[in-house]
Structure formats: structure tokens, C-alpha cells
Amino acid sequence: MRYLGLAPRQLPQSWLSRSDVINLCSLAGWEVFKSDGRILLPLPLGPFEFVSRWVNRWLAPLASWACLAIFLVARRSGMTTEPPRVSVIIPARNEEGCIATVLGRMPKLGNGMELIFVESNSTDGTWDAIQRLPDIFEHGVIVKRTQTLPGKCNAVREGFRIATGDLLVILDADLTTPPEDLPKFVNALTEGRGDFANGVRLVYPMDGKAMQFANLCANKAFSILFSWLLGQPVKDTLCGTKVLRASHYRRIEAARGEIGDFDPFGDFDLLLGADRQNLKIIDVPVRYAERFYGKTNISRWRHGVILLRGAFTAAIKIKFV
């Protein structure tokens, strides 16, 4: 038809590989941080169209390397911001012996700080220890709250809700992750290296009893699952130390119902929410120390089953669609 002048002339075409597109984006000032293959069988197959739909929904996510359509997500690279105001949310349950140490070891972060202690039904003197803290310390102010519902996830959300900072930081009160590592998280975001800073305990050597072998295996398994699920590497999904912008959290909070609300700790909730908002997740290695006071509030097997079930539910809604 083109020879007869009845169809427009087709422009010359070239096959671009994934690496070609990533390079072109880089040259234009865009950083590709996530990719996902979606279409494995493009043919409708007439009355057997259900076959192609089934293949593209259930098999394509498992063989993205063979897919015919690759979706890339990119962000403007080289972004920097002015030093932000930082809110540090510190969930605390049965951590009486750590509270004063948290304050003594807290470094200066950004341009102004607030520490928000959120206490949850402790059976020791945690709330009394928090109340004994001053309202103002050398780097900013201290806010003291008791949460209305149980669970760390709720404590973090209540802390976020009253936070006034530009950056939101989560620090566990047990100090297994040292506060001295927090400037690395804040700098990574203010220098534009990512949108969501996720702590990783699996890089540096740990204290001997910091993490039990079963927990280590579970962390590595969830790392593999989430790296595939999100399309970007996540080495430690359950580290309690995370940092993100308040504006990004508001978007995550508004869209929370898209995946579900199953996470008792909030780590999966934030990672999945960040992915749904197409935020670049960066891993920040931290030292991981053994507790020096109290015992863990985590039930390894019961909570592990809850998290595994929730992760597979999220996979159905994110990958197999």
C-alpha cells in the first residue's frame, strides 16, 4: 500500500536494548532505578485468549528477562536540597534502660531537630524515663507521647502524624542500630542519591548475639523476595532504621489501602508504599549491635508467618496483575 501512496511511509526503526535506553536516560540527566517485564505472549489467540492473559499475568513476572515489553522507572539525577528539619521517631516499649542513652548519643541532624518518643504499654518504667527527659536538648526539642493502639507500626504512624520535620527518621529505642549512623541516611537523601533510605544490617560484621541464625535466614529470604517484587535491590527489609521525606510519606499514607494493612512493624508497609509511589530505595549499611537492656518485642515464628503471608498477598497485587 505504501508503494501505491495509500499508506504513510514507515520511518526507519532500530531495536534498542534495555541497556541502550538506560544509557540514553543517563545522558539526558535521568537515573533509571527500577525495571519490570510484563508481556510474554502478545498474541490474542482468538477463542484461546484466556491463555495469553494467564501467561502474561502469572508467568511473565517470573521470566521478565524473556518479556517483550520492559517498563523502566527513572528519576532526575543529581538533585540536592537545602539542609532539612529532621524529625526522629523513637518507638519505645520496655526500653527503660535505653532512653537516657538515646538522648546522650543522638548526633545533630539537618537544620533543626525534634525527637518524638512514642511509648506503648510498657511494663517497666519506660514512660517514666521518657517523662524525665528535658523538653529541649542541644540539637532541638523533645516530644513525648503514649500511643493509642498497640504495635510498633502504630507507634511509628502516630509519631509521623505529629512530626513537623521535612525528613522523617525511624530509630528503634533498643539502640541495636547506633544513632551515630543516622547522618549517613540524612546525607544520602539531601544529596539526591535516593528518595527512601533503608538501613541494612547485613553488610558489616554483627555482634555475636545481635541476630539469631533463623532471623538471618529469614532476612535473606525476604531480601530476595522483595528485590524481585519491587524491581530494585533491597538487602534488608526488616531493619527498623528508615528515612524518607514527609511529603513522600503523605503520599504513601494516602494510598495505603491499595495493598493492605498487614504489617505489625511497618517495615514492609513503608517499602511497599515507597515502591507504589515510584520512589528510589537506597540501602544504607549500619552497624548492628547486641541489646544491652531488655529483650526483643518480636515473636520470631508468629510474626514471621504474618509477614510471609502479607508479602505474598502484596505480590498478587503488584506483580501478578
GROMACS .gro file of C-alpha atoms in nm:
model
  321
    1MET     CA    1   0.000   0.000   0.000
    2ARG     CA    2   0.292   0.232   0.064
    3TYR     CA    3   0.413   0.181  -0.296
    4LEU     CA    4   0.070   0.297  -0.419
    5GLY     CA    5   0.075   0.601  -0.194
    6LEU     CA    6  -0.219   0.474   0.013
    7ALA     CA    7  -0.027   0.434   0.339
    8PRO     CA    8   0.223   0.663   0.513
    9ARG     CA    9   0.588   0.582   0.475
   10GLN     CA   10   0.731   0.394   0.772
   11LEU     CA   11   1.024   0.559   0.945
   12PRO     CA   12   1.348   0.361   0.983
   13GLN     CA   13   1.342   0.157   1.302
   14SER     CA   14   1.610   0.031   1.535
   15TRP     CA   15   1.598  -0.222   1.817
   16LEU     CA   16   1.700  -0.067   2.148
   17SER     CA   17   1.812  -0.292   2.430
   18ARG     CA   18   1.740  -0.220   2.794
   19SER     CA   19   2.100  -0.101   2.845
   20ASP     CA   20   2.066   0.132   2.543
   21VAL     CA   21   1.761   0.301   2.694
   22ILE     CA   22   1.927   0.328   3.036
   23ASN     CA   23   2.232   0.490   2.878
   24LEU     CA   24   2.018   0.739   2.683
   25CYS     CA   25   1.834   0.830   3.002
   26SER     CA   26   2.165   0.881   3.182
   27LEU     CA   27   2.291   1.112   2.908
   28ALA     CA   28   1.973   1.316   2.940
   29GLY     CA   29   2.013   1.351   3.318
   30TRP     CA   30   1.773   1.074   3.422
   31GLU     CA   31   1.861   0.785   3.652
   32VAL     CA   32   1.683   0.453   3.588
   33PHE     CA   33   1.641   0.267   3.918
   34LYS     CA   34   1.365   0.016   3.851
   35SER     CA   35   1.259  -0.212   3.566
   36ASP     CA   36   0.988  -0.470   3.514
   37GLY     CA   37   0.896  -0.705   3.229
   38ARG     CA   38   0.527  -0.751   3.161
   39ILE     CA   39   0.426  -0.903   2.822
   40LEU     CA   40   0.544  -1.254   2.746
   41LEU     CA   41   0.279  -1.364   2.496
   42PRO     CA   42   0.142  -1.072   2.286
   43LEU     CA   43  -0.098  -1.278   2.069
   44PRO     CA   44  -0.473  -1.276   2.150
   45LEU     CA   45  -0.509  -1.636   2.019
   46GLY     CA   46  -0.876  -1.590   1.925
   47PRO     CA   47  -1.101  -1.814   2.136
   48PHE     CA   48  -0.795  -1.908   2.344
   49GLU     CA   49  -0.726  -1.551   2.451
   50PHE     CA   50  -0.752  -1.662   2.812
   51VAL     CA   51  -0.422  -1.848   2.757
   52SER     CA   52  -0.231  -1.531   2.673
   53ARG     CA   53  -0.395  -1.348   2.962
   54TRP     CA   54  -0.294  -1.627   3.202
   55VAL     CA   55   0.064  -1.639   3.068
   56ASN     CA   56   0.108  -1.262   3.088
   57ARG     CA   57  -0.032  -1.243   3.439
   58TRP     CA   58   0.125  -1.544   3.608
   59LEU     CA   59   0.435  -1.640   3.406
   60ALA     CA   60   0.566  -1.306   3.278
   61PRO     CA   61   0.662  -1.177   3.629
   62LEU     CA   62   0.868  -1.495   3.678
   63ALA     CA   63   1.052  -1.459   3.345
   64SER     CA   64   1.095  -1.086   3.300
   65TRP     CA   65   1.417  -1.146   3.104
   66ALA     CA   66   1.208  -1.302   2.825
   67CYS     CA   67   0.930  -1.040   2.818
   68LEU     CA   68   0.870  -0.832   2.506
   69ALA     CA   69   0.775  -0.515   2.693
   70ILE     CA   70   1.006  -0.372   2.959
   71PHE     CA   71   0.890  -0.083   3.176
   72LEU     CA   72   1.160   0.143   3.322
   73VAL     CA   73   1.117   0.395   3.604
   74ALA     CA   74   1.361   0.688   3.618
   75ARG     CA   75   1.418   0.999   3.829
   76ARG     CA   76   1.607   1.320   3.771
   77SER     CA   77   1.966   1.262   3.883
   78GLY     CA   78   2.191   1.497   4.075
   79MET     CA   79   1.916   1.654   4.283
   80THR     CA   80   2.026   1.833   4.601
   81THR     CA   81   1.828   2.017   4.867
   82GLU     CA   82   1.900   2.258   5.149
   83PRO     CA   83   1.963   2.107   5.495
   84PRO     CA   84   1.618   1.995   5.614
   85ARG     CA   85   1.448   1.998   5.950
   86VAL     CA   86   1.455   1.641   6.084
   87SER     CA   87   1.203   1.453   6.297
   88VAL     CA   88   1.332   1.136   6.466
   89ILE     CA   89   1.054   0.898   6.572
   90ILE     CA   90   1.163   0.661   6.851
   91PRO     CA   91   0.912   0.382   6.932
   92ALA     CA   92   0.978   0.254   7.284
   93ARG     CA   93   0.827  -0.044   7.464
   94ASN     CA   94   1.000  -0.186   7.771
   95GLU     CA   95   1.318   0.012   7.698
   96GLU     CA   96   1.361   0.198   8.028
   97GLY     CA   97   1.736   0.140   8.040
   98CYS     CA   98   1.794   0.285   7.691
   99ILE     CA   99   1.604   0.614   7.697
  100ALA     CA  100   1.868   0.838   7.853
  101THR     CA  101   2.138   0.675   7.636
  102VAL     CA  102   1.942   0.756   7.319
  103LEU     CA  103   1.950   1.125   7.407
  104GLY     CA  104   2.317   1.119   7.503
  105ARG     CA  105   2.424   0.956   7.176
  106MET     CA  106   2.199   1.148   6.935
  107PRO     CA  107   2.403   1.342   6.673
  108LYS     CA  108   2.297   1.668   6.515
  109LEU     CA  109   2.088   1.610   6.202
  110GLY     CA  110   1.993   1.870   5.941
  111ASN     CA  111   1.888   2.224   6.020
  112GLY     CA  112   1.689   2.172   6.340
  113MET     CA  113   1.564   1.854   6.507
  114GLU     CA  114   1.283   1.710   6.710
  115LEU     CA  115   1.292   1.375   6.890
  116ILE     CA  116   0.950   1.213   6.920
  117PHE     CA  117   0.938   0.935   7.180
  118VAL     CA  118   0.627   0.717   7.142
  119GLU     CA  119   0.571   0.476   7.431
  120SER     CA  120   0.344   0.170   7.413
  121ASN     CA  121   0.204  -0.006   7.722
  122SER     CA  122   0.543  -0.080   7.879
  123THR     CA  123   0.555  -0.299   8.188
  124ASP     CA  124   0.874  -0.136   8.315
  125GLY     CA  125   0.950   0.232   8.376
  126THR     CA  126   0.989   0.337   8.011
  127TRP     CA  127   0.725   0.610   8.025
  128ASP     CA  128   0.868   0.749   8.349
  129ALA     CA  129   1.215   0.756   8.189
  130ILE     CA  130   1.077   0.946   7.888
  131GLN     CA  131   0.899   1.197   8.112
  132ARG     CA  132   1.224   1.265   8.295
  133LEU     CA  133   1.386   1.385   7.972
  134PRO     CA  134   1.406   1.761   7.920
  135ASP     CA  135   1.176   1.932   7.669
  136ILE     CA  136   1.474   2.089   7.493
  137PHE     CA  137   1.819   1.940   7.422
  138GLU     CA  138   2.129   2.074   7.249
  139HIS     CA  139   2.009   1.997   6.894
  140GLY     CA  140   1.635   2.069   6.921
  141VAL     CA  141   1.319   1.975   7.109
  142ILE     CA  142   1.179   1.655   7.259
  143VAL     CA  143   0.817   1.546   7.217
  144LYS     CA  144   0.671   1.275   7.445
  145ARG     CA  145   0.366   1.067   7.357
  146THR     CA  146   0.190   0.745   7.455
  147GLN     CA  147   0.031   0.566   7.162
  148THR     CA  148  -0.341   0.494   7.141
  149LEU     CA  149  -0.319   0.148   6.981
  150PRO     CA  150  -0.063  -0.134   7.032
  151GLY     CA  151   0.221  -0.227   6.798
  152LYS     CA  152   0.532  -0.064   6.659
  153CYS     CA  153   0.365   0.015   6.326
  154ASN     CA  154   0.102   0.223   6.502
  155ALA     CA  155   0.369   0.394   6.714
  156VAL     CA  156   0.559   0.499   6.402
  157ARG     CA  157   0.244   0.627   6.232
  158GLU     CA  158   0.140   0.829   6.536
  159GLY     CA  159   0.488   0.977   6.553
  160PHE     CA  160   0.480   1.064   6.183
  161ARG     CA  161   0.138   1.222   6.226
  162ILE     CA  162   0.263   1.484   6.474
  163ALA     CA  163   0.609   1.531   6.320
  164THR     CA  164   0.691   1.875   6.181
  165GLY     CA  165   1.019   1.794   6.005
  166ASP     CA  166   1.095   1.773   5.633
  167LEU     CA  167   1.265   1.435   5.684
  168LEU     CA  168   1.118   1.156   5.893
  169VAL     CA  169   1.360   0.917   6.067
  170ILE     CA  170   1.276   0.592   6.249
  171LEU     CA  171   1.518   0.481   6.522
  172ASP     CA  172   1.448   0.183   6.747
  173ALA     CA  173   1.490   0.269   7.113
  174ASP     CA  174   1.685  -0.053   7.182
  175LEU     CA  175   1.993   0.106   7.016
  176THR     CA  176   2.086  -0.210   6.826
  177THR     CA  177   2.133   0.034   6.539
  178PRO     CA  178   2.361   0.316   6.660
  179PRO     CA  179   2.226   0.673   6.639
  180GLU     CA  180   2.573   0.775   6.521
  181ASP     CA  181   2.488   0.620   6.181
  182LEU     CA  182   2.187   0.846   6.119
  183PRO     CA  183   2.382   1.128   5.943
  184LYS     CA  184   2.458   0.882   5.659
  185PHE     CA  185   2.084   0.843   5.596
  186VAL     CA  186   2.011   1.215   5.605
  187ASN     CA  187   2.307   1.300   5.379
  188ALA     CA  188   2.208   1.035   5.123
  189LEU     CA  189   1.865   1.193   5.081
  190THR     CA  190   1.971   1.558   5.092
  191GLU     CA  191   2.241   1.488   4.831
  192GLY     CA  192   1.978   1.342   4.599
  193ARG     CA  193   2.109   0.986   4.598
  194GLY     CA  194   1.764   0.840   4.662
  195ASP     CA  195   1.413   0.902   4.792
  196PHE     CA  196   1.387   0.637   5.065
  197ALA     CA  197   1.687   0.534   5.278
  198ASN     CA  198   1.663   0.180   5.414
  199GLY     CA  199   1.902   0.050   5.680
  200VAL     CA  200   2.099  -0.269   5.608
  201ARG     CA  201   2.242  -0.478   5.892
  202LEU     CA  202   2.386  -0.750   5.666
  203VAL     CA  203   2.699  -0.571   5.539
  204TYR     CA  204   2.921  -0.505   5.841
  205PRO     CA  205   3.009  -0.782   6.091
  206MET     CA  206   2.750  -0.805   6.369
  207ASP     CA  207   2.790  -0.852   6.740
  208GLY     CA  208   2.788  -1.221   6.827
  209LYS     CA  209   2.427  -1.243   6.952
  210ALA     CA  210   2.279  -0.947   6.766
  211MET     CA  211   2.081  -1.164   6.523
  212GLN     CA  212   1.996  -1.531   6.561
  213PHE     CA  213   2.060  -1.768   6.272
  214ALA     CA  214   1.690  -1.824   6.196
  215ASN     CA  215   1.634  -1.446   6.180
  216LEU     CA  216   1.933  -1.410   5.949
  217CYS     CA  217   1.794  -1.672   5.710
  218ALA     CA  218   1.451  -1.508   5.714
  219ASN     CA  219   1.604  -1.167   5.641
  220LYS     CA  220   1.795  -1.300   5.343
  221ALA     CA  221   1.483  -1.476   5.210
  222PHE     CA  222   1.273  -1.160   5.240
  223SER     CA  223   1.554  -0.966   5.072
  224ILE     CA  224   1.539  -1.191   4.765
  225LEU     CA  225   1.158  -1.180   4.758
  226PHE     CA  226   1.135  -0.801   4.788
  227SER     CA  227   1.414  -0.728   4.539
  228TRP     CA  228   1.216  -0.927   4.281
  229LEU     CA  229   0.884  -0.782   4.395
  230LEU     CA  230   0.993  -0.417   4.382
  231GLY     CA  231   1.224  -0.438   4.082
  232GLN     CA  232   1.507  -0.269   4.274
  233PRO     CA  233   1.755  -0.415   4.523
  234VAL     CA  234   1.656  -0.424   4.891
  235LYS     CA  235   1.909  -0.610   5.104
  236ASP     CA  236   1.743  -0.592   5.447
  237THR     CA  237   1.365  -0.546   5.464
  238LEU     CA  238   1.331  -0.568   5.843
  239CYS     CA  239   1.587  -0.316   5.965
  240GLY     CA  240   1.398  -0.069   6.182
  241THR     CA  241   1.602   0.234   6.070
  242LYS     CA  242   1.444   0.410   5.773
  243VAL     CA  243   1.438   0.770   5.649
  244LEU     CA  244   1.205   0.939   5.398
  245ARG     CA  245   1.065   1.280   5.320
  246ALA     CA  246   0.746   1.386   5.494
  247SER     CA  247   0.590   1.476   5.158
  248HIS     CA  248   0.656   1.124   5.030
  249TYR     CA  249   0.512   0.968   5.344
  250ARG     CA  250   0.188   1.159   5.298
  251ARG     CA  251   0.156   1.006   4.952
  252ILE     CA  252   0.230   0.659   5.092
  253GLU     CA  253  -0.028   0.708   5.365
  254ALA     CA  254  -0.297   0.822   5.122
  255ALA     CA  255  -0.250   0.512   4.903
  256ARG     CA  256  -0.210   0.256   5.184
  257GLY     CA  257  -0.537   0.079   5.106
  258GLU     CA  258  -0.415  -0.031   4.762
  259ILE     CA  259  -0.209  -0.318   4.905
  260GLY     CA  260  -0.348  -0.376   5.251
  261ASP     CA  261  -0.252  -0.315   5.611
  262PHE     CA  262  -0.097  -0.634   5.745
  263ASP     CA  263   0.245  -0.534   5.880
  264PRO     CA  264   0.276  -0.519   6.263
  265PHE     CA  265   0.612  -0.339   6.245
  266GLY     CA  266   0.568  -0.101   5.949
  267ASP     CA  267   0.882  -0.200   5.754
  268PHE     CA  268   0.701  -0.381   5.472
  269ASP     CA  269   0.428  -0.117   5.472
  270LEU     CA  270   0.679   0.160   5.404
  271LEU     CA  271   0.884  -0.034   5.148
  272LEU     CA  272   0.577  -0.141   4.950
  273GLY     CA  273   0.431   0.207   4.976
  274ALA     CA  274   0.755   0.364   4.853
  275ASP     CA  275   0.755   0.131   4.556
  276ARG     CA  276   0.394   0.217   4.469
  277GLN     CA  277   0.496   0.584   4.464
  278ASN     CA  278   0.795   0.503   4.238
  279LEU     CA  279   1.049   0.620   4.494
  280LYS     CA  280   1.410   0.513   4.460
  281ILE     CA  281   1.505   0.295   4.758
  282ILE     CA  282   1.870   0.303   4.862
  283ASP     CA  283   2.039   0.070   5.110
  284VAL     CA  284   2.248   0.234   5.382
  285PRO     CA  285   2.473  -0.009   5.576
  286VAL     CA  286   2.460   0.019   5.955
  287ARG     CA  287   2.638  -0.148   6.244
  288TYR     CA  288   2.416  -0.394   6.429
  289ALA     CA  289   2.481  -0.444   6.798
  290GLU     CA  290   2.352  -0.678   7.064
  291ARG     CA  291   2.093  -0.545   7.306
  292PHE     CA  292   2.233  -0.415   7.633
  293TYR     CA  293   1.891  -0.386   7.804
  294GLY     CA  294   1.570  -0.590   7.800
  295LYS     CA  295   1.458  -0.841   7.539
  296THR     CA  296   1.312  -0.826   7.191
  297ASN     CA  297   0.942  -0.749   7.140
  298ILE     CA  298   0.933  -0.970   6.828
  299SER     CA  299   0.782  -1.319   6.823
  300ARG     CA  300   1.001  -1.482   6.559
  301TRP     CA  301   0.766  -1.751   6.426
  302ARG     CA  302   0.428  -1.586   6.479
  303HIS     CA  303   0.531  -1.255   6.327
  304GLY     CA  304   0.729  -1.435   6.055
  305VAL     CA  305   0.415  -1.614   5.935
  306ILE     CA  306   0.220  -1.286   5.933
  307LEU     CA  307   0.489  -1.112   5.729
  308LEU     CA  308   0.525  -1.400   5.483
  309ARG     CA  309   0.152  -1.419   5.424
  310GLY     CA  310   0.134  -1.043   5.376
  311ALA     CA  311   0.428  -1.044   5.134
  312PHE     CA  312   0.259  -1.299   4.910
  313THR     CA  313  -0.065  -1.101   4.924
  314ALA     CA  314   0.129  -0.793   4.813
  315ALA     CA  315   0.289  -0.993   4.529
  316ILE     CA  316  -0.055  -1.079   4.392
  317LYS     CA  317  -0.147  -0.709   4.385
  318ILE     CA  318   0.185  -0.579   4.249
  319LYS     CA  319   0.333  -0.845   4.021
  320PHE     CA  320   0.053  -1.076   3.918
  321VAL     CA  321  -0.192  -0.823   3.778
   0.00000   0.00000   0.00000
